[in-house]
Amino acid sequence: MNVIAAKTLLVKEIQRFMRVPIQTVLGPLVATLLYFLVFAKAPFAEHARWNEQPYMAFVFPGLLFLSISNGALLNTSSSILIAKMQGPIVDLLVAPMGAAELLLGWVGGAMARGLLLGLLTVGMAALFVPLSLVEWLPLLLLSCLVAYVFSLLGLLTGLWAQSFEQANLVPTFFLTPMAFLGGIFYEVGRLPPPFDTLSLLNPVVFIVDALRGAVFGQTSTHTWLGWGILLALASIFSLMSIAYIRRGYKLRT
């Protein structure tokens, strides 16, 4: 393990997204703030309750998931794609770095961006939601898992994509629909059949519900399902990423 190489790539990845904070941090934060403002002032939200909690408390964990997952995914996918299109990927491939070092550098930088956005989202939520967090440790661990899984998904997207148009397919046609149909703004159990059952095929439902359990100690599903899905995805995506990097999948052509 070349620790110095992995650390150098990690620092480079963090510096890369911090050079354009308006695009990588402030932009997503403003979008999240608009969600909070809209739902805080929505007429139905004033009287809507969820397990004796205000409606904004129900929405907050979903917005936290969106901030972390989008930030992590977009960071790795854009970083690898830019490196392939502009040529710096050659320097990484000829450097004394293995698949593990590349994985740690790329994913670590993406996790830093995702968790930074998550932290800022929590701070923003304190202005709208009575945050009586039950346990900080489960929330932190879940947030790290979400950041790790979607960093790997972004890495796989960056390896596969040959253009920014292709790279945008995953967040636009997969992540965003799954998130909005994943019970972020409504309880899937209240949907009429067969949509209530079909919604349970969406893993985001259980991930967001696990976050609600970490924040408020109340869930609509079994919390362990969210943990299990994240751990399974982390294992699968890790193995795929290591295998593709070692093969030089779409990196050497």
PDB file of C-alpha atoms in Angstrom:
ATOM      1  CA  MET A   1       0.000   0.000   0.000  1.00  0.00           C
ATOM      2  CA  ASN A   2       1.488   3.314  -1.118  1.00  0.00           C
ATOM      3  CA  VAL A   3       0.130   5.532   1.663  1.00  0.00           C
ATOM      4  CA  ILE A   4       1.836   8.698   0.403  1.00  0.00           C
ATOM      5  CA  ALA A   5       0.344   8.278  -3.084  1.00  0.00           C
ATOM      6  CA  ALA A   6      -3.153   7.646  -1.731  1.00  0.00           C
ATOM      7  CA  LYS A   7      -2.899  10.655   0.613  1.00  0.00           C
ATOM      8  CA  THR A   8      -1.624  12.867  -2.209  1.00  0.00           C
ATOM      9  CA  LEU A   9      -4.521  11.909  -4.474  1.00  0.00           C
ATOM     10  CA  LEU A  10      -6.979  12.427  -1.610  1.00  0.00           C
ATOM     11  CA  VAL A  11      -5.670  15.941  -0.935  1.00  0.00           C
ATOM     12  CA  LYS A  12      -5.746  16.701  -4.664  1.00  0.00           C
ATOM     13  CA  GLU A  13      -9.391  15.591  -4.890  1.00  0.00           C
ATOM     14  CA  ILE A  14     -10.403  17.761  -1.937  1.00  0.00           C
ATOM     15  CA  GLN A  15      -8.546  20.763  -3.345  1.00  0.00           C
ATOM     16  CA  ARG A  16     -10.182  20.185  -6.721  1.00  0.00           C
ATOM     17  CA  PHE A  17     -13.754  20.630  -5.490  1.00  0.00           C
ATOM     18  CA  MET A  18     -12.777  23.392  -3.044  1.00  0.00           C
ATOM     19  CA  ARG A  19     -11.402  25.492  -5.915  1.00  0.00           C
ATOM     20  CA  VAL A  20     -14.955  25.981  -7.169  1.00  0.00           C
ATOM     21  CA  PRO A  21     -16.997  26.168  -3.924  1.00  0.00           C
ATOM     22  CA  ILE A  22     -19.871  28.044  -5.535  1.00  0.00           C
ATOM     23  CA  GLN A  23     -20.513  25.134  -7.880  1.00  0.00           C
ATOM     24  CA  THR A  24     -19.654  22.218  -5.597  1.00  0.00           C
ATOM     25  CA  VAL A  25     -20.836  23.435  -2.176  1.00  0.00           C
ATOM     26  CA  LEU A  26     -22.846  26.649  -2.280  1.00  0.00           C
ATOM     27  CA  GLY A  27     -25.047  25.635  -5.247  1.00  0.00           C
ATOM     28  CA  PRO A  28     -26.315  22.366  -3.696  1.00  0.00           C
ATOM     29  CA  LEU A  29     -26.699  24.122  -0.347  1.00  0.00           C
ATOM     30  CA  VAL A  30     -28.929  26.815  -1.846  1.00  0.00           C
ATOM     31  CA  ALA A  31     -31.059  24.111  -3.505  1.00  0.00           C
ATOM     32  CA  THR A  32     -31.476  22.377  -0.122  1.00  0.00           C
ATOM     33  CA  LEU A  33     -32.347  25.681   1.532  1.00  0.00           C
ATOM     34  CA  LEU A  34     -35.098  26.232  -1.042  1.00  0.00           C
ATOM     35  CA  TYR A  35     -36.570  22.831  -0.153  1.00  0.00           C
ATOM     36  CA  PHE A  36     -36.614  23.807   3.516  1.00  0.00           C
ATOM     37  CA  LEU A  37     -38.189  27.200   2.807  1.00  0.00           C
ATOM     38  CA  VAL A  38     -40.861  25.799   0.488  1.00  0.00           C
ATOM     39  CA  PHE A  39     -41.924  22.998   2.799  1.00  0.00           C
ATOM     40  CA  ALA A  40     -41.676  25.142   5.917  1.00  0.00           C
ATOM     41  CA  LYS A  41     -44.129  27.642   4.411  1.00  0.00           C
ATOM     42  CA  ALA A  42     -46.370  25.192   2.566  1.00  0.00           C
ATOM     43  CA  PRO A  43     -49.964  25.441   3.886  1.00  0.00           C
ATOM     44  CA  PHE A  44     -50.363  21.682   4.298  1.00  0.00           C
ATOM     45  CA  ALA A  45     -47.046  21.401   6.185  1.00  0.00           C
ATOM     46  CA  GLU A  46     -48.203  23.642   9.028  1.00  0.00           C
ATOM     47  CA  HIS A  47     -50.675  21.026  10.284  1.00  0.00           C
ATOM     48  CA  ALA A  48     -49.172  17.815   8.890  1.00  0.00           C
ATOM     49  CA  ARG A  49     -47.692  15.531  11.546  1.00  0.00           C
ATOM     50  CA  TRP A  50     -45.521  12.421  11.463  1.00  0.00           C
ATOM     51  CA  ASN A  51     -45.446  10.372  14.664  1.00  0.00           C
ATOM     52  CA  GLU A  52     -46.115  13.549  16.630  1.00  0.00           C
ATOM     53  CA  GLN A  53     -43.276  15.277  14.781  1.00  0.00           C
ATOM     54  CA  PRO A  54     -43.759  18.235  12.399  1.00  0.00           C
ATOM     55  CA  TYR A  55     -43.695  17.512   8.676  1.00  0.00           C
ATOM     56  CA  MET A  56     -40.272  19.168   8.277  1.00  0.00           C
ATOM     57  CA  ALA A  57     -38.846  16.561  10.651  1.00  0.00           C
ATOM     58  CA  PHE A  58     -40.069  13.868   8.270  1.00  0.00           C
ATOM     59  CA  VAL A  59     -38.540  15.592   5.230  1.00  0.00           C
ATOM     60  CA  PHE A  60     -35.162  16.446   6.749  1.00  0.00           C
ATOM     61  CA  PRO A  61     -33.512  12.952   6.621  1.00  0.00           C
ATOM     62  CA  GLY A  62     -34.448  12.662   2.942  1.00  0.00           C
ATOM     63  CA  LEU A  63     -32.873  16.030   2.163  1.00  0.00           C
ATOM     64  CA  LEU A  64     -29.795  14.924   4.081  1.00  0.00           C
ATOM     65  CA  PHE A  65     -29.628  11.811   1.906  1.00  0.00           C
ATOM     66  CA  LEU A  66     -29.966  13.891  -1.264  1.00  0.00           C
ATOM     67  CA  SER A  67     -27.168  16.257  -0.232  1.00  0.00           C
ATOM     68  CA  ILE A  68     -24.691  13.516   0.648  1.00  0.00           C
ATOM     69  CA  SER A  69     -25.473  11.128  -2.219  1.00  0.00           C
ATOM     70  CA  ASN A  70     -25.503  13.777  -4.960  1.00  0.00           C
ATOM     71  CA  GLY A  71     -22.326  15.441  -3.730  1.00  0.00           C
ATOM     72  CA  ALA A  72     -20.412  12.162  -3.449  1.00  0.00           C
ATOM     73  CA  LEU A  73     -21.590  10.717  -6.763  1.00  0.00           C
ATOM     74  CA  LEU A  74     -20.966  13.849  -8.813  1.00  0.00           C
ATOM     75  CA  ASN A  75     -17.492  14.321  -7.359  1.00  0.00           C
ATOM     76  CA  THR A  76     -16.025  10.967  -8.396  1.00  0.00           C
ATOM     77  CA  SER A  77     -17.828  10.764 -11.728  1.00  0.00           C
ATOM     78  CA  SER A  78     -16.726  14.254 -12.815  1.00  0.00           C
ATOM     79  CA  SER A  79     -13.189  13.832 -11.489  1.00  0.00           C
ATOM     80  CA  ILE A  80     -12.523  10.584 -13.359  1.00  0.00           C
ATOM     81  CA  LEU A  81     -14.254  11.753 -16.527  1.00  0.00           C
ATOM     82  CA  ILE A  82     -12.258  15.004 -16.628  1.00  0.00           C
ATOM     83  CA  ALA A  83      -9.047  13.061 -16.010  1.00  0.00           C
ATOM     84  CA  LYS A  84      -9.858  10.744 -18.920  1.00  0.00           C
ATOM     85  CA  MET A  85     -10.845  13.526 -21.318  1.00  0.00           C
ATOM     86  CA  GLN A  86      -8.015  15.939 -20.502  1.00  0.00           C
ATOM     87  CA  GLY A  87      -5.233  13.372 -20.091  1.00  0.00           C
ATOM     88  CA  PRO A  88      -4.148  13.436 -16.403  1.00  0.00           C
ATOM     89  CA  ILE A  89      -5.384   9.857 -16.008  1.00  0.00           C
ATOM     90  CA  VAL A  90      -2.185   8.769 -17.780  1.00  0.00           C
ATOM     91  CA  ASP A  91      -0.070  10.235 -14.960  1.00  0.00           C
ATOM     92  CA  LEU A  92      -2.045   8.234 -12.398  1.00  0.00           C
ATOM     93  CA  LEU A  93      -1.768   4.995 -14.364  1.00  0.00           C
ATOM     94  CA  VAL A  94       2.023   5.225 -14.747  1.00  0.00           C
ATOM     95  CA  ALA A  95       2.554   6.320 -11.126  1.00  0.00           C
ATOM     96  CA  PRO A  96       3.461   3.682  -8.483  1.00  0.00           C
ATOM     97  CA  MET A  97      -0.173   3.365  -7.430  1.00  0.00           C
ATOM     98  CA  GLY A  98      -2.349   0.280  -7.317  1.00  0.00           C
ATOM     99  CA  ALA A  99      -6.106  -0.042  -7.498  1.00  0.00           C
ATOM    100  CA  ALA A 100      -6.455   0.370  -3.736  1.00  0.00           C
ATOM    101  CA  GLU A 101      -4.593   3.692  -3.690  1.00  0.00           C
ATOM    102  CA  LEU A 102      -6.644   5.067  -6.585  1.00  0.00           C
ATOM    103  CA  LEU A 103      -9.846   3.903  -4.914  1.00  0.00           C
ATOM    104  CA  LEU A 104      -8.951   5.504  -1.579  1.00  0.00           C
ATOM    105  CA  GLY A 105      -7.953   8.794  -3.188  1.00  0.00           C
ATOM    106  CA  TRP A 106     -10.973   9.163  -5.453  1.00  0.00           C
ATOM    107  CA  VAL A 107     -13.537   7.875  -2.969  1.00  0.00           C
ATOM    108  CA  GLY A 108     -12.026   9.721  -0.011  1.00  0.00           C
ATOM    109  CA  GLY A 109     -12.260  13.051  -1.817  1.00  0.00           C
ATOM    110  CA  ALA A 110     -15.856  12.385  -2.842  1.00  0.00           C
ATOM    111  CA  MET A 111     -16.807  11.356   0.693  1.00  0.00           C
ATOM    112  CA  ALA A 112     -15.300  14.589   2.010  1.00  0.00           C
ATOM    113  CA  ARG A 113     -17.530  16.613  -0.319  1.00  0.00           C
ATOM    114  CA  GLY A 114     -20.641  14.567   0.452  1.00  0.00           C
ATOM    115  CA  LEU A 115     -20.126  14.690   4.223  1.00  0.00           C
ATOM    116  CA  LEU A 116     -19.365  18.431   4.105  1.00  0.00           C
ATOM    117  CA  LEU A 117     -22.693  18.996   2.355  1.00  0.00           C
ATOM    118  CA  GLY A 118     -24.373  16.715   4.889  1.00  0.00           C
ATOM    119  CA  LEU A 119     -22.910  18.664   7.810  1.00  0.00           C
ATOM    120  CA  LEU A 120     -24.049  21.963   6.328  1.00  0.00           C
ATOM    121  CA  THR A 121     -27.509  20.486   5.718  1.00  0.00           C
ATOM    122  CA  VAL A 122     -27.763  19.461   9.381  1.00  0.00           C
ATOM    123  CA  GLY A 123     -26.768  22.978  10.420  1.00  0.00           C
ATOM    124  CA  MET A 124     -29.370  24.445   8.093  1.00  0.00           C
ATOM    125  CA  ALA A 125     -32.052  22.041   9.327  1.00  0.00           C
ATOM    126  CA  ALA A 126     -31.551  23.308  12.874  1.00  0.00           C
ATOM    127  CA  LEU A 127     -33.225  26.543  11.733  1.00  0.00           C
ATOM    128  CA  PHE A 128     -36.400  24.694  10.715  1.00  0.00           C
ATOM    129  CA  VAL A 129     -36.552  21.414  12.652  1.00  0.00           C
ATOM    130  CA  PRO A 130     -36.381  20.731  16.409  1.00  0.00           C
ATOM    131  CA  LEU A 131     -33.322  18.478  16.192  1.00  0.00           C
ATOM    132  CA  SER A 132     -33.471  16.283  19.257  1.00  0.00           C
ATOM    133  CA  LEU A 133     -31.105  13.671  17.859  1.00  0.00           C
ATOM    134  CA  VAL A 134     -31.423  10.335  19.589  1.00  0.00           C
ATOM    135  CA  GLU A 135     -27.894   9.118  18.794  1.00  0.00           C
ATOM    136  CA  TRP A 136     -25.182  10.937  16.872  1.00  0.00           C
ATOM    137  CA  LEU A 137     -23.051   7.844  16.254  1.00  0.00           C
ATOM    138  CA  PRO A 138     -25.613   5.914  14.124  1.00  0.00           C
ATOM    139  CA  LEU A 139     -26.311   9.077  12.110  1.00  0.00           C
ATOM    140  CA  LEU A 140     -22.589   9.625  11.500  1.00  0.00           C
ATOM    141  CA  LEU A 141     -22.016   5.994  10.510  1.00  0.00           C
ATOM    142  CA  LEU A 142     -25.022   5.971   8.189  1.00  0.00           C
ATOM    143  CA  SER A 143     -23.927   9.238   6.585  1.00  0.00           C
ATOM    144  CA  CYS A 144     -20.446   7.812   5.997  1.00  0.00           C
ATOM    145  CA  LEU A 145     -21.947   4.669   4.471  1.00  0.00           C
ATOM    146  CA  VAL A 146     -24.173   6.712   2.151  1.00  0.00           C
ATOM    147  CA  ALA A 147     -21.199   8.849   1.114  1.00  0.00           C
ATOM    148  CA  TYR A 148     -19.060   5.743   0.514  1.00  0.00           C
ATOM    149  CA  VAL A 149     -21.674   3.869  -1.524  1.00  0.00           C
ATOM    150  CA  PHE A 150     -22.487   6.810  -3.790  1.00  0.00           C
ATOM    151  CA  SER A 151     -18.827   7.737  -4.166  1.00  0.00           C
ATOM    152  CA  LEU A 152     -18.297   4.231  -5.539  1.00  0.00           C
ATOM    153  CA  LEU A 153     -21.345   4.574  -7.782  1.00  0.00           C
ATOM    154  CA  GLY A 154     -19.874   7.816  -9.111  1.00  0.00           C
ATOM    155  CA  LEU A 155     -16.540   6.080  -9.644  1.00  0.00           C
ATOM    156  CA  LEU A 156     -18.186   3.319 -11.665  1.00  0.00           C
ATOM    157  CA  THR A 157     -20.115   5.946 -13.610  1.00  0.00           C
ATOM    158  CA  GLY A 158     -16.923   7.867 -14.358  1.00  0.00           C
ATOM    159  CA  LEU A 159     -15.162   4.715 -15.540  1.00  0.00           C
ATOM    160  CA  TRP A 160     -18.052   3.768 -17.831  1.00  0.00           C
ATOM    161  CA  ALA A 161     -18.910   7.206 -19.238  1.00  0.00           C
ATOM    162  CA  GLN A 162     -17.145   8.646 -22.270  1.00  0.00           C
ATOM    163  CA  SER A 163     -18.847  12.044 -22.116  1.00  0.00           C
ATOM    164  CA  PHE A 164     -20.600  14.319 -19.639  1.00  0.00           C
ATOM    165  CA  GLU A 165     -23.887  13.432 -21.307  1.00  0.00           C
ATOM    166  CA  GLN A 166     -23.386   9.770 -20.424  1.00  0.00           C
ATOM    167  CA  ALA A 167     -22.195  10.632 -16.909  1.00  0.00           C
ATOM    168  CA  ASN A 168     -25.412  12.604 -16.283  1.00  0.00           C
ATOM    169  CA  LEU A 169     -27.565   9.584 -17.091  1.00  0.00           C
ATOM    170  CA  VAL A 170     -27.073   8.001 -13.669  1.00  0.00           C
ATOM    171  CA  PRO A 171     -27.972  10.998 -11.456  1.00  0.00           C
ATOM    172  CA  THR A 172     -30.707  12.216 -13.820  1.00  0.00           C
ATOM    173  CA  PHE A 173     -32.502   8.989 -14.714  1.00  0.00           C
ATOM    174  CA  PHE A 174     -31.677   6.747 -11.761  1.00  0.00           C
ATOM    175  CA  LEU A 175     -30.682   8.529  -8.559  1.00  0.00           C
ATOM    176  CA  THR A 176     -33.088  11.482  -8.748  1.00  0.00           C
ATOM    177  CA  PRO A 177     -36.217   9.423  -9.638  1.00  0.00           C
ATOM    178  CA  MET A 178     -35.362   6.789  -7.011  1.00  0.00           C
ATOM    179  CA  ALA A 179     -34.876   9.526  -4.413  1.00  0.00           C
ATOM    180  CA  PHE A 180     -38.102  11.394  -5.182  1.00  0.00           C
ATOM    181  CA  LEU A 181     -40.054   8.122  -5.337  1.00  0.00           C
ATOM    182  CA  GLY A 182     -38.280   6.819  -2.246  1.00  0.00           C
ATOM    183  CA  GLY A 183     -40.522   8.305   0.395  1.00  0.00           C
ATOM    184  CA  ILE A 184     -38.564  11.498   1.010  1.00  0.00           C
ATOM    185  CA  PHE A 185     -41.677  13.679   0.935  1.00  0.00           C
ATOM    186  CA  TYR A 186     -44.368  11.105   1.789  1.00  0.00           C
ATOM    187  CA  GLU A 187     -44.860   7.822   3.634  1.00  0.00           C
ATOM    188  CA  VAL A 188     -44.878   4.964   1.140  1.00  0.00           C
ATOM    189  CA  GLY A 189     -47.188   2.984   3.427  1.00  0.00           C
ATOM    190  CA  ARG A 190     -49.978   5.467   2.712  1.00  0.00           C
ATOM    191  CA  LEU A 191     -49.843   4.932  -1.043  1.00  0.00           C
ATOM    192  CA  PRO A 192     -52.727   2.979  -2.601  1.00  0.00           C
ATOM    193  CA  PRO A 193     -52.071  -0.555  -3.898  1.00  0.00           C
ATOM    194  CA  PRO A 194     -50.061  -1.599  -5.830  1.00  0.00           C
ATOM    195  CA  PHE A 195     -47.829   1.478  -5.479  1.00  0.00           C
ATOM    196  CA  ASP A 196     -47.209   0.865  -1.787  1.00  0.00           C
ATOM    197  CA  THR A 197     -45.793  -2.572  -2.594  1.00  0.00           C
ATOM    198  CA  LEU A 198     -43.872  -1.441  -5.665  1.00  0.00           C
ATOM    199  CA  SER A 199     -42.226   1.333  -3.642  1.00  0.00           C
ATOM    200  CA  LEU A 200     -40.660  -1.290  -1.403  1.00  0.00           C
ATOM    201  CA  LEU A 201     -38.529  -2.394  -4.371  1.00  0.00           C
ATOM    202  CA  ASN A 202     -36.758   0.964  -4.136  1.00  0.00           C
ATOM    203  CA  PRO A 203     -33.718   0.684  -1.814  1.00  0.00           C
ATOM    204  CA  VAL A 204     -33.784   4.436  -1.135  1.00  0.00           C
ATOM    205  CA  VAL A 205     -36.984   3.913   0.901  1.00  0.00           C
ATOM    206  CA  PHE A 206     -35.113   1.864   3.486  1.00  0.00           C
ATOM    207  CA  ILE A 207     -31.951   3.990   3.451  1.00  0.00           C
ATOM    208  CA  VAL A 208     -33.879   7.206   4.125  1.00  0.00           C
ATOM    209  CA  ASP A 209     -35.966   5.463   6.772  1.00  0.00           C
ATOM    210  CA  ALA A 210     -32.787   4.280   8.502  1.00  0.00           C
ATOM    211  CA  LEU A 211     -31.643   7.908   8.583  1.00  0.00           C
ATOM    212  CA  ARG A 212     -34.971   8.877  10.162  1.00  0.00           C
ATOM    213  CA  GLY A 213     -34.406   6.240  12.809  1.00  0.00           C
ATOM    214  CA  ALA A 214     -30.961   7.649  13.550  1.00  0.00           C
ATOM    215  CA  VAL A 215     -32.283  11.209  13.808  1.00  0.00           C
ATOM    216  CA  PHE A 216     -35.642  10.791  15.539  1.00  0.00           C
ATOM    217  CA  GLY A 217     -35.719   7.168  16.685  1.00  0.00           C
ATOM    218  CA  GLN A 218     -38.866   6.575  14.639  1.00  0.00           C
ATOM    219  CA  THR A 219     -39.185   4.649  11.381  1.00  0.00           C
ATOM    220  CA  SER A 220     -41.860   3.265   9.068  1.00  0.00           C
ATOM    221  CA  THR A 221     -39.854   0.145   8.171  1.00  0.00           C
ATOM    222  CA  HIS A 222     -37.230  -2.029   9.812  1.00  0.00           C
ATOM    223  CA  THR A 223     -34.100   0.071  10.385  1.00  0.00           C
ATOM    224  CA  TRP A 224     -31.777  -2.888   9.825  1.00  0.00           C
ATOM    225  CA  LEU A 225     -32.941  -3.119   6.201  1.00  0.00           C
ATOM    226  CA  GLY A 226     -31.401   0.266   5.408  1.00  0.00           C
ATOM    227  CA  TRP A 227     -28.144  -0.731   7.074  1.00  0.00           C
ATOM    228  CA  GLY A 228     -28.125  -4.083   5.263  1.00  0.00           C
ATOM    229  CA  ILE A 229     -28.753  -2.521   1.855  1.00  0.00           C
ATOM    230  CA  LEU A 230     -25.958   0.011   2.327  1.00  0.00           C
ATOM    231  CA  LEU A 231     -23.477  -2.646   3.485  1.00  0.00           C
ATOM    232  CA  ALA A 232     -24.410  -4.930   0.589  1.00  0.00           C
ATOM    233  CA  LEU A 233     -24.056  -2.136  -1.968  1.00  0.00           C
ATOM    234  CA  ALA A 234     -20.753  -1.056  -0.409  1.00  0.00           C
ATOM    235  CA  SER A 235     -19.368  -4.585  -0.755  1.00  0.00           C
ATOM    236  CA  ILE A 236     -20.586  -5.073  -4.331  1.00  0.00           C
ATOM    237  CA  PHE A 237     -19.463  -1.661  -5.565  1.00  0.00           C
ATOM    238  CA  SER A 238     -16.069  -2.007  -3.854  1.00  0.00           C
ATOM    239  CA  LEU A 239     -15.352  -5.330  -5.549  1.00  0.00           C
ATOM    240  CA  MET A 240     -16.515  -4.006  -8.910  1.00  0.00           C
ATOM    241  CA  SER A 241     -14.441  -0.826  -8.591  1.00  0.00           C
ATOM    242  CA  ILE A 242     -11.252  -2.677  -7.643  1.00  0.00           C
ATOM    243  CA  ALA A 243     -11.727  -5.167 -10.484  1.00  0.00           C
ATOM    244  CA  TYR A 244     -12.384  -2.470 -13.107  1.00  0.00           C
ATOM    245  CA  ILE A 245      -9.466  -0.284 -11.994  1.00  0.00           C
ATOM    246  CA  ARG A 246      -7.084  -3.245 -12.103  1.00  0.00           C
ATOM    247  CA  ARG A 247      -8.271  -4.087 -15.606  1.00  0.00           C
ATOM    248  CA  GLY A 248      -7.932  -0.461 -16.653  1.00  0.00           C
ATOM    249  CA  TYR A 249     -11.554  -0.548 -17.790  1.00  0.00           C
ATOM    250  CA  LYS A 250     -11.976   2.378 -20.208  1.00  0.00           C
ATOM    251  CA  LEU A 251      -8.894   3.996 -18.680  1.00  0.00           C
ATOM    252  CA  ARG A 252      -6.289   2.806 -21.159  1.00  0.00           C
ATOM    253  CA  THR A 253      -8.238   3.387 -24.354  1.00  0.00           C
TER     254      THR A 253
END
